[in-house]
PDB file of C-alpha atoms in Angstrom:
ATOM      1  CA  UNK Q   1      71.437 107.954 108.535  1.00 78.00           C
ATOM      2  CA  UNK Q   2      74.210 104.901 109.594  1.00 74.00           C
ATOM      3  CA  UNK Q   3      75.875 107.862 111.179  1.00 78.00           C
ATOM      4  CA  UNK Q   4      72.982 109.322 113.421  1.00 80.00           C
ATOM      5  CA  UNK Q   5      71.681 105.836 114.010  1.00 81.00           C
ATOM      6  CA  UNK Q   6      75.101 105.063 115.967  1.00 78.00           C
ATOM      7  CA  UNK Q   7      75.380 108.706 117.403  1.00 81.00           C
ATOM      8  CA  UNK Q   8      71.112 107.900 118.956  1.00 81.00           C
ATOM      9  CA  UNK Q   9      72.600 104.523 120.165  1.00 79.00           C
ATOM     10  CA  UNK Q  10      75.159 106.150 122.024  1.00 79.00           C
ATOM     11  CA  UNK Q  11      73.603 108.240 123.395  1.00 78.00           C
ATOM     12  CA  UNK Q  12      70.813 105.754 125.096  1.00 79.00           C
ATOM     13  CA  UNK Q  13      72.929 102.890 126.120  1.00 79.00           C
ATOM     14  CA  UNK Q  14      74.906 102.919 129.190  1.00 79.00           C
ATOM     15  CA  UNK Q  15      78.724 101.719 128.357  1.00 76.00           C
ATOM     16  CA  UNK Q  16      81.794 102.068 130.488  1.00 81.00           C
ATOM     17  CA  UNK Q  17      84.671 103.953 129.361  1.00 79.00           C
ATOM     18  CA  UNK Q  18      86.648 102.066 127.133  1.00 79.00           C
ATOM     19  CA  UNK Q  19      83.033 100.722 125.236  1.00 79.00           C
ATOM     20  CA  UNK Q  20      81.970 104.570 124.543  1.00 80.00           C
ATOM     21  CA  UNK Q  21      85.772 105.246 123.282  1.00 81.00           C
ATOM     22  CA  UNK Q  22      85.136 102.652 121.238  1.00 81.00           C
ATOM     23  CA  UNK Q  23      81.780 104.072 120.125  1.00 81.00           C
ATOM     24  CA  UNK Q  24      83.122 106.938 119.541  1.00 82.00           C
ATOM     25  CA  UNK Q  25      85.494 105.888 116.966  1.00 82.00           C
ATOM     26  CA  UNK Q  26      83.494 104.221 115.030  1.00 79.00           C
ATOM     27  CA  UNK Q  27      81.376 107.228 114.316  1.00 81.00           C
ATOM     28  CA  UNK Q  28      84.445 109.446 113.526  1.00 82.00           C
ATOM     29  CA  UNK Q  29      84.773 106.695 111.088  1.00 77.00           C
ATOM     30  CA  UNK Q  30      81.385 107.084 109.862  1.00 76.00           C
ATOM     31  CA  UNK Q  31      82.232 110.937 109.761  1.00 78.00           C
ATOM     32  CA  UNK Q  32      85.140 110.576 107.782  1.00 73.00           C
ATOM     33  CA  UNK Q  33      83.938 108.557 105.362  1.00 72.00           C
ATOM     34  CA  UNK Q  34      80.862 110.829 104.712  1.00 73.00           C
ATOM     35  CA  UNK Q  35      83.697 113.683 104.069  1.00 75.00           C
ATOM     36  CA  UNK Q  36      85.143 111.745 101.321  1.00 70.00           C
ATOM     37  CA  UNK Q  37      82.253 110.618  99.718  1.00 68.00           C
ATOM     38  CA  UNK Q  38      81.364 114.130  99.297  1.00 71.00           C
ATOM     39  CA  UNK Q  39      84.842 115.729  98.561  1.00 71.00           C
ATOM     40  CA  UNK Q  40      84.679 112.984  95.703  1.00 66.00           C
ATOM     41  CA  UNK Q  41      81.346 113.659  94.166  1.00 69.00           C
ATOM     42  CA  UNK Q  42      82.663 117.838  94.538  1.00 73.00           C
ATOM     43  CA  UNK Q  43      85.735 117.230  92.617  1.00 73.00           C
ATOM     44  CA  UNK Q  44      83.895 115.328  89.680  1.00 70.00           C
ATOM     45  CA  UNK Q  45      81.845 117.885  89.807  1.00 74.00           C
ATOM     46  CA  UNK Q  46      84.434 120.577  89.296  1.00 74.00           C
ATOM     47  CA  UNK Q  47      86.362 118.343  87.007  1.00 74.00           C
ATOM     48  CA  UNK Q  48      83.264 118.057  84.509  1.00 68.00           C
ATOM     49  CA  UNK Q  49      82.367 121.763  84.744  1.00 69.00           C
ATOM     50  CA  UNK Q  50      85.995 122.564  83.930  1.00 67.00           C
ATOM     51  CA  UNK Q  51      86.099 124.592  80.763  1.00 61.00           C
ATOM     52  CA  UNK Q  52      89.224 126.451  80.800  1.00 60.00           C
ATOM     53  CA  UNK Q  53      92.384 124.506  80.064  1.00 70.00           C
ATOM     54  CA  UNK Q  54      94.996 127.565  81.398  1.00 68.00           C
ATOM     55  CA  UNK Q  55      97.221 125.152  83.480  1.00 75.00           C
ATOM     56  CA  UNK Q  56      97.685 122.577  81.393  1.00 86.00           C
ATOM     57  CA  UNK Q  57     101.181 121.821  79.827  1.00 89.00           C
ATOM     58  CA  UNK Q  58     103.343 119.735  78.073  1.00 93.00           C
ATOM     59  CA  UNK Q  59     102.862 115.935  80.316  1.00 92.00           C
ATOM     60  CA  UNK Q  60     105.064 112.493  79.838  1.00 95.00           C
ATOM     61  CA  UNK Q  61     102.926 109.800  80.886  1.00 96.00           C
ATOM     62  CA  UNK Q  62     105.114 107.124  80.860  1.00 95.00           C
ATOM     63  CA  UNK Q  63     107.515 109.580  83.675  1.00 95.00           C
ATOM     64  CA  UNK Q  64     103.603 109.879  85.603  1.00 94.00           C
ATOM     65  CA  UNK Q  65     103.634 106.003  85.349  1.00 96.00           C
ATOM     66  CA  UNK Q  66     107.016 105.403  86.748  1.00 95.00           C
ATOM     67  CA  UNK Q  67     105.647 107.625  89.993  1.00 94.00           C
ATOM     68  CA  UNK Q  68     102.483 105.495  90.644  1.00 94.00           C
ATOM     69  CA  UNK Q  69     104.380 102.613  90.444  1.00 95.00           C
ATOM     70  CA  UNK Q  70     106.704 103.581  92.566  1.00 94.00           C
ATOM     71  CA  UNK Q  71     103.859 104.530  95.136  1.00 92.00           C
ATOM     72  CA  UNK Q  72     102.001 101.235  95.218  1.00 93.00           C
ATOM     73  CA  UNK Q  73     104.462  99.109  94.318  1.00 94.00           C
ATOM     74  CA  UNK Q  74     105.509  98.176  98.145  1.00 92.00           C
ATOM     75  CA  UNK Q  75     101.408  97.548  98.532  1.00 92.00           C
ATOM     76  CA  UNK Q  76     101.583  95.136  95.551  1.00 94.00           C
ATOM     77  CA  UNK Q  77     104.678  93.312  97.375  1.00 94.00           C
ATOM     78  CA  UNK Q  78     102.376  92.567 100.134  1.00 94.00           C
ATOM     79  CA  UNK Q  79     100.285  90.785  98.262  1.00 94.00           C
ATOM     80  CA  UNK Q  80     102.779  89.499  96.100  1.00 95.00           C
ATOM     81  CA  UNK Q  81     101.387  91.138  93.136  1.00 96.00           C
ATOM     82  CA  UNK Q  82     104.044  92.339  90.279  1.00 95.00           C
ATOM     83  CA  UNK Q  83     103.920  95.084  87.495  1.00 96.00           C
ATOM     84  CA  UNK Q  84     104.386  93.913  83.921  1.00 94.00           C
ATOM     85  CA  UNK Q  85     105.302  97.572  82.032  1.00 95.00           C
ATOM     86  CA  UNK Q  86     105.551  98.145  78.527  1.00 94.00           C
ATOM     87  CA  UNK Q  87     105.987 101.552  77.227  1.00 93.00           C
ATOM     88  CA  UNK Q  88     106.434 102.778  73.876  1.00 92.00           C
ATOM     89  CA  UNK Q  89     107.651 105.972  73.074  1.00 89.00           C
ATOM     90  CA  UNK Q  90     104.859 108.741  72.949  1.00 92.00           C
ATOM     91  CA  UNK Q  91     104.299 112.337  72.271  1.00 91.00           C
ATOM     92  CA  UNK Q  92     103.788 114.717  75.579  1.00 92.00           C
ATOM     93  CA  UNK Q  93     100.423 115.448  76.026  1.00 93.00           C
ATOM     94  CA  UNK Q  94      98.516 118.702  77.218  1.00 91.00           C
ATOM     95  CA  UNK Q  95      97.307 118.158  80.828  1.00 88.00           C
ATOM     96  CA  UNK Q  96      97.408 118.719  84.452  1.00 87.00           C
ATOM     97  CA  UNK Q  97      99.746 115.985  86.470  1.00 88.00           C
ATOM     98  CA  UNK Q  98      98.114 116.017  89.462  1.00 86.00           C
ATOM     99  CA  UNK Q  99      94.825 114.934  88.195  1.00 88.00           C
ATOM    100  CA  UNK Q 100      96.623 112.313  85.769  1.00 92.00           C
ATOM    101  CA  UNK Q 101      98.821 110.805  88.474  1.00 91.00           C
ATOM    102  CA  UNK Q 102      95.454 110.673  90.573  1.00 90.00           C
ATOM    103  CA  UNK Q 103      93.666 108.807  87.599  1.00 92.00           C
ATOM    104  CA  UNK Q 104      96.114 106.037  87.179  1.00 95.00           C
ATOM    105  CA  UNK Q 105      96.843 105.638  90.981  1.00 92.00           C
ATOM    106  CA  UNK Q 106      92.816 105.154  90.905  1.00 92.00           C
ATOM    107  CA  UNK Q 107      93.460 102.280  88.121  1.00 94.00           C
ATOM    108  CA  UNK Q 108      96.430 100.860  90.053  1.00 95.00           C
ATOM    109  CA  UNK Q 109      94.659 101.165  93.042  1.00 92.00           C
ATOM    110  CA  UNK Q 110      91.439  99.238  91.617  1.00 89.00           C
ATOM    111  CA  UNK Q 111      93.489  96.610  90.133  1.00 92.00           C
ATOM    112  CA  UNK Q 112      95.551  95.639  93.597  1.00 93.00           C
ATOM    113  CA  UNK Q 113      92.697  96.083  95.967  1.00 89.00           C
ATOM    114  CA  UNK Q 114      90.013  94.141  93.936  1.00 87.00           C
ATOM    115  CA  UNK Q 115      92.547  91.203  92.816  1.00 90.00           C
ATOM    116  CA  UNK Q 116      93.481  88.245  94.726  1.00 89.00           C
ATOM    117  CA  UNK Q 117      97.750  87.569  95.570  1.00 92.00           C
ATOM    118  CA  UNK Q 118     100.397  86.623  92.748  1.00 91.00           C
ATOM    119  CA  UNK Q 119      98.269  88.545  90.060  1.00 92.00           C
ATOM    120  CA  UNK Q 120     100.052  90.076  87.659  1.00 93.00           C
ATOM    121  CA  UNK Q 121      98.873  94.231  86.886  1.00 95.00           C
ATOM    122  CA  UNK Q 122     100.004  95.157  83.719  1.00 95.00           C
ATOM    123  CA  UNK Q 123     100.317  98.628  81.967  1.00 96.00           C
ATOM    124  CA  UNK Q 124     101.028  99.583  78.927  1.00 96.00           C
ATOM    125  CA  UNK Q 125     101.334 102.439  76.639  1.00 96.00           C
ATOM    126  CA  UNK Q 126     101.255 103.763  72.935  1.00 95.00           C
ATOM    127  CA  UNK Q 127      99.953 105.664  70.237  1.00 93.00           C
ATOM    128  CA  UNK Q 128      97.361 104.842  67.561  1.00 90.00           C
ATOM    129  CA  UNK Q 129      96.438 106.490  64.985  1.00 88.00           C
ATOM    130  CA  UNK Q 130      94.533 109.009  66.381  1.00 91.00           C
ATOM    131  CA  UNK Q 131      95.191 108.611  70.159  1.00 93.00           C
ATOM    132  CA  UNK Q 132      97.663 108.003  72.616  1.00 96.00           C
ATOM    133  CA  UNK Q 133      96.460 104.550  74.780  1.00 96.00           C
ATOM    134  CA  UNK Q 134      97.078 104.081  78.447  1.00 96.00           C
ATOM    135  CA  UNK Q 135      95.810 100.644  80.008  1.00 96.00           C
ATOM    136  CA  UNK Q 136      95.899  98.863  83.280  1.00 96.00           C
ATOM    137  CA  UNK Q 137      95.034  95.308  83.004  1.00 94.00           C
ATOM    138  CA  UNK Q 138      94.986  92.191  85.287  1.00 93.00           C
ATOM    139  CA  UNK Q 139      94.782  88.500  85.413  1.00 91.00           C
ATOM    140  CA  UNK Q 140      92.614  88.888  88.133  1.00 86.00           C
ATOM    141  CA  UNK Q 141      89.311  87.254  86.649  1.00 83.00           C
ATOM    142  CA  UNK Q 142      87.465  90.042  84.961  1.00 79.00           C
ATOM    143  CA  UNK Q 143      83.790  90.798  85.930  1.00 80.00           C
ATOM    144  CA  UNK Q 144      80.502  89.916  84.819  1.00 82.00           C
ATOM    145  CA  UNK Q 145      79.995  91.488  81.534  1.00 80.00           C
ATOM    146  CA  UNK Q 146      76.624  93.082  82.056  1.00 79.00           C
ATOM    147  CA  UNK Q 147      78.749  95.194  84.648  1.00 81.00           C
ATOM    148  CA  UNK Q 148      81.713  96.281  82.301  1.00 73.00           C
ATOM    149  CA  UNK Q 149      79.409  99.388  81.543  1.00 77.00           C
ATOM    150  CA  UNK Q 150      78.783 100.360  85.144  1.00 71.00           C
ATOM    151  CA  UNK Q 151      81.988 100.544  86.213  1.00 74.00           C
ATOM    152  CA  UNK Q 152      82.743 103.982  85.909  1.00 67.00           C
ATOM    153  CA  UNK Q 153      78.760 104.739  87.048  1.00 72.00           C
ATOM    154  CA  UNK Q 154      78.919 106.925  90.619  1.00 60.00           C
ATOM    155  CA  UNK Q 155      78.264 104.620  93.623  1.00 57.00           C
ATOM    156  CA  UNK Q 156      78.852 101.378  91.414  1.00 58.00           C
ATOM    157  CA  UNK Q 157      80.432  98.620  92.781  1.00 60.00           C
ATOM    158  CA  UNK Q 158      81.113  95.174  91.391  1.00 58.00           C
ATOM    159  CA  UNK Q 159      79.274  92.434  93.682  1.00 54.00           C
ATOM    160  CA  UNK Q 160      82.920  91.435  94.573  1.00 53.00           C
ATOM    161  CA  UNK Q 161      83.649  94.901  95.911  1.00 50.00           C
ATOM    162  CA  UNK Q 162      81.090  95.318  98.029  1.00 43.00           C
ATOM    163  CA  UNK Q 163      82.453  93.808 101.405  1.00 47.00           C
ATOM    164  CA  UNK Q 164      85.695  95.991 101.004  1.00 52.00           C
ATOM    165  CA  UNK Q 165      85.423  99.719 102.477  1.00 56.00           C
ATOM    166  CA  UNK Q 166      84.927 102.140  99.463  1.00 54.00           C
ATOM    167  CA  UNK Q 167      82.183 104.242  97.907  1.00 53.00           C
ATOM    168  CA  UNK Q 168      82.282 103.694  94.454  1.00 63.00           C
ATOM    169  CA  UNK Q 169      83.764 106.722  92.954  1.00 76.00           C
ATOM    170  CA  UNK Q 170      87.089 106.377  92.196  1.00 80.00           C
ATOM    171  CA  UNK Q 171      86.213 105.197  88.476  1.00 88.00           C
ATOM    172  CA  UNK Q 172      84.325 108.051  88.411  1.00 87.00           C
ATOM    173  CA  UNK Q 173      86.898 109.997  89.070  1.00 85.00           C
ATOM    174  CA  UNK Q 174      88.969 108.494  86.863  1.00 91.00           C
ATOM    175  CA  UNK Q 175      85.978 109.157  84.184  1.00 89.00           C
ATOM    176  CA  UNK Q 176      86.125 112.581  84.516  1.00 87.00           C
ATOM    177  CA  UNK Q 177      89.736 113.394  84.671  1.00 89.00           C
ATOM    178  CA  UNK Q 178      90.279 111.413  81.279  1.00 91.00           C
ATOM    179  CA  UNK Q 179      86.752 113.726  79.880  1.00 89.00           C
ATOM    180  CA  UNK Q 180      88.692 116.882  80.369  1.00 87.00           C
ATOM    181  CA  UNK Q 181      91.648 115.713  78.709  1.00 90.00           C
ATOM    182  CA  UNK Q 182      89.690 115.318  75.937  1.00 90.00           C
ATOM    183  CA  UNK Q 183      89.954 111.096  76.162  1.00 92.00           C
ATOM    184  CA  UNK Q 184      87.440 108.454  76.804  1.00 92.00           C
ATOM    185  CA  UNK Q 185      87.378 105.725  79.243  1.00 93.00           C
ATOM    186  CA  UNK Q 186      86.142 101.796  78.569  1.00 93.00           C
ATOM    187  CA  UNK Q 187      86.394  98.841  80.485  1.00 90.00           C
ATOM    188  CA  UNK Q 188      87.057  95.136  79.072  1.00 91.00           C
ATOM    189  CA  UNK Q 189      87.190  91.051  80.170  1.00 91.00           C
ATOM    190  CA  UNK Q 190      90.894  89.931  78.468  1.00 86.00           C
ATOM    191  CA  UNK Q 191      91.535  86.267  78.196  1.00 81.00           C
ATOM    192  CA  UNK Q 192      94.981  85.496  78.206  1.00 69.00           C
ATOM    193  CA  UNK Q 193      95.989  82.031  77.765  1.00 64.00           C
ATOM    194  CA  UNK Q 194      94.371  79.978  80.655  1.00 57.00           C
ATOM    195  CA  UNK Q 195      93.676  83.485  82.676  1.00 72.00           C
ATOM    196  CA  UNK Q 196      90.761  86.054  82.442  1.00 86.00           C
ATOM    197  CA  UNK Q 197      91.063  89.588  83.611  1.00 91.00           C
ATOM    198  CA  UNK Q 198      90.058  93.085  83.861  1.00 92.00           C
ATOM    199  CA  UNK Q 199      91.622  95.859  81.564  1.00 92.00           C
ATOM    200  CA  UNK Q 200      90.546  99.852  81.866  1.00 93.00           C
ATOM    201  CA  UNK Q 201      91.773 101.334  78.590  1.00 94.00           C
ATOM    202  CA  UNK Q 202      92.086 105.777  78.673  1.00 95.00           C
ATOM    203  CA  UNK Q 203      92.485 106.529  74.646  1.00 95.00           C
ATOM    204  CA  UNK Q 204      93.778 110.515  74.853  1.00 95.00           C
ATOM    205  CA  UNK Q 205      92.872 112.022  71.373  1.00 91.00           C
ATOM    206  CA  UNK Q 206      95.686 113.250  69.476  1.00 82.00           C
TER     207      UNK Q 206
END
């Protein structure tokens, strides 16, 4: 609807050249962002229909982990943001490493873009019991509690999120790949020491 509104303006108003270029671009923009809104609803969608586990095989998260930091690391620099790691050793699990590395880049991603400068993003890693835990927290201020169960709800977004560009499904995402790996995603408030923050906790059953 934004997208044909600015198309029917466009078409009506009389601009010179460089106003209509202009125009223009925006509603590529618009375009665009309608493409990945619905590429990302048809992925979840193929990730939670996914019943045959075929491709999986034998994945070290902690190597996956050393990747996506590597990745966002230089965008953490510009906010001058560091990564606190702690990884303990852990068997491999059965998996696809695409859609893992895309799940924790989602996490990492969350936790830079959503954060304000010199916050720390920590992630850590080890086995329980009965699971194998991967978590990305921050110092970053949490959220309200009533929204902790939202978070990973499709088109959610925390009332601090909603003047940044997004469309609320990269949790989702994240929801779905840790589903099909037979692990569970939840969302926490942390206090630590004179800080609050967020932490997203994936628990992979053993």
């Amino acid at each position: 609807s934004h997208l044909r509104l600015q198309l029917e303006e466009l078409k009506e108003t009389k601009l010179n050249k460089k106003q209509t270029q202009r125009e223009i671009s925006h509603a590529i923009g618009s375009a665009d962002r309608i493409l990945d809104t619905f590429n990302s609803l048809l992925r979840i969608s193929t990730i939670e229909s996914a019943k045959k586990r075929e491709s999986f095989t034998d994945i070290n998260l902690a190597n996956i982990i050393e990747d996506v930091i590597e990745l966002y690391e230089p965008l953490a620099e510009d906010k001058n943001q560091t990564f606190v790691v702690k990884l303990h050793a852990v068997a491999p699990i059965q998996g696809d490493q695409n859609l893992l590395f895309q799940a924790l880049s989602n996490l990492v991603d969350n936790a830079i873009k959503h954060t304000s400068e010199h916050t720390r993003i920590m992630i850590s890693l080890d086995t329980e019991p009965e699971a194998i835990h991967l978590s990305v927290c921050d110092n970053g201020g949490g959220v309200k509690p009533d929204e902790l169960q939202q978070l990973s709800r499709r088109f959610y977004r925390t009332e601090l999120s909603r003047t940044s560009q997004g469309n609320g499904l990269g949790l989702s995402l994240v929801n779905a790949i840790a589903g099909l790996h037979n692990g569970t995603l939840h969302f926490e408030n942390h206090d630590e020491g004179l800080s609050r923050g967020l932490c997203a906790h994936i628990k992979f059953k053993r």
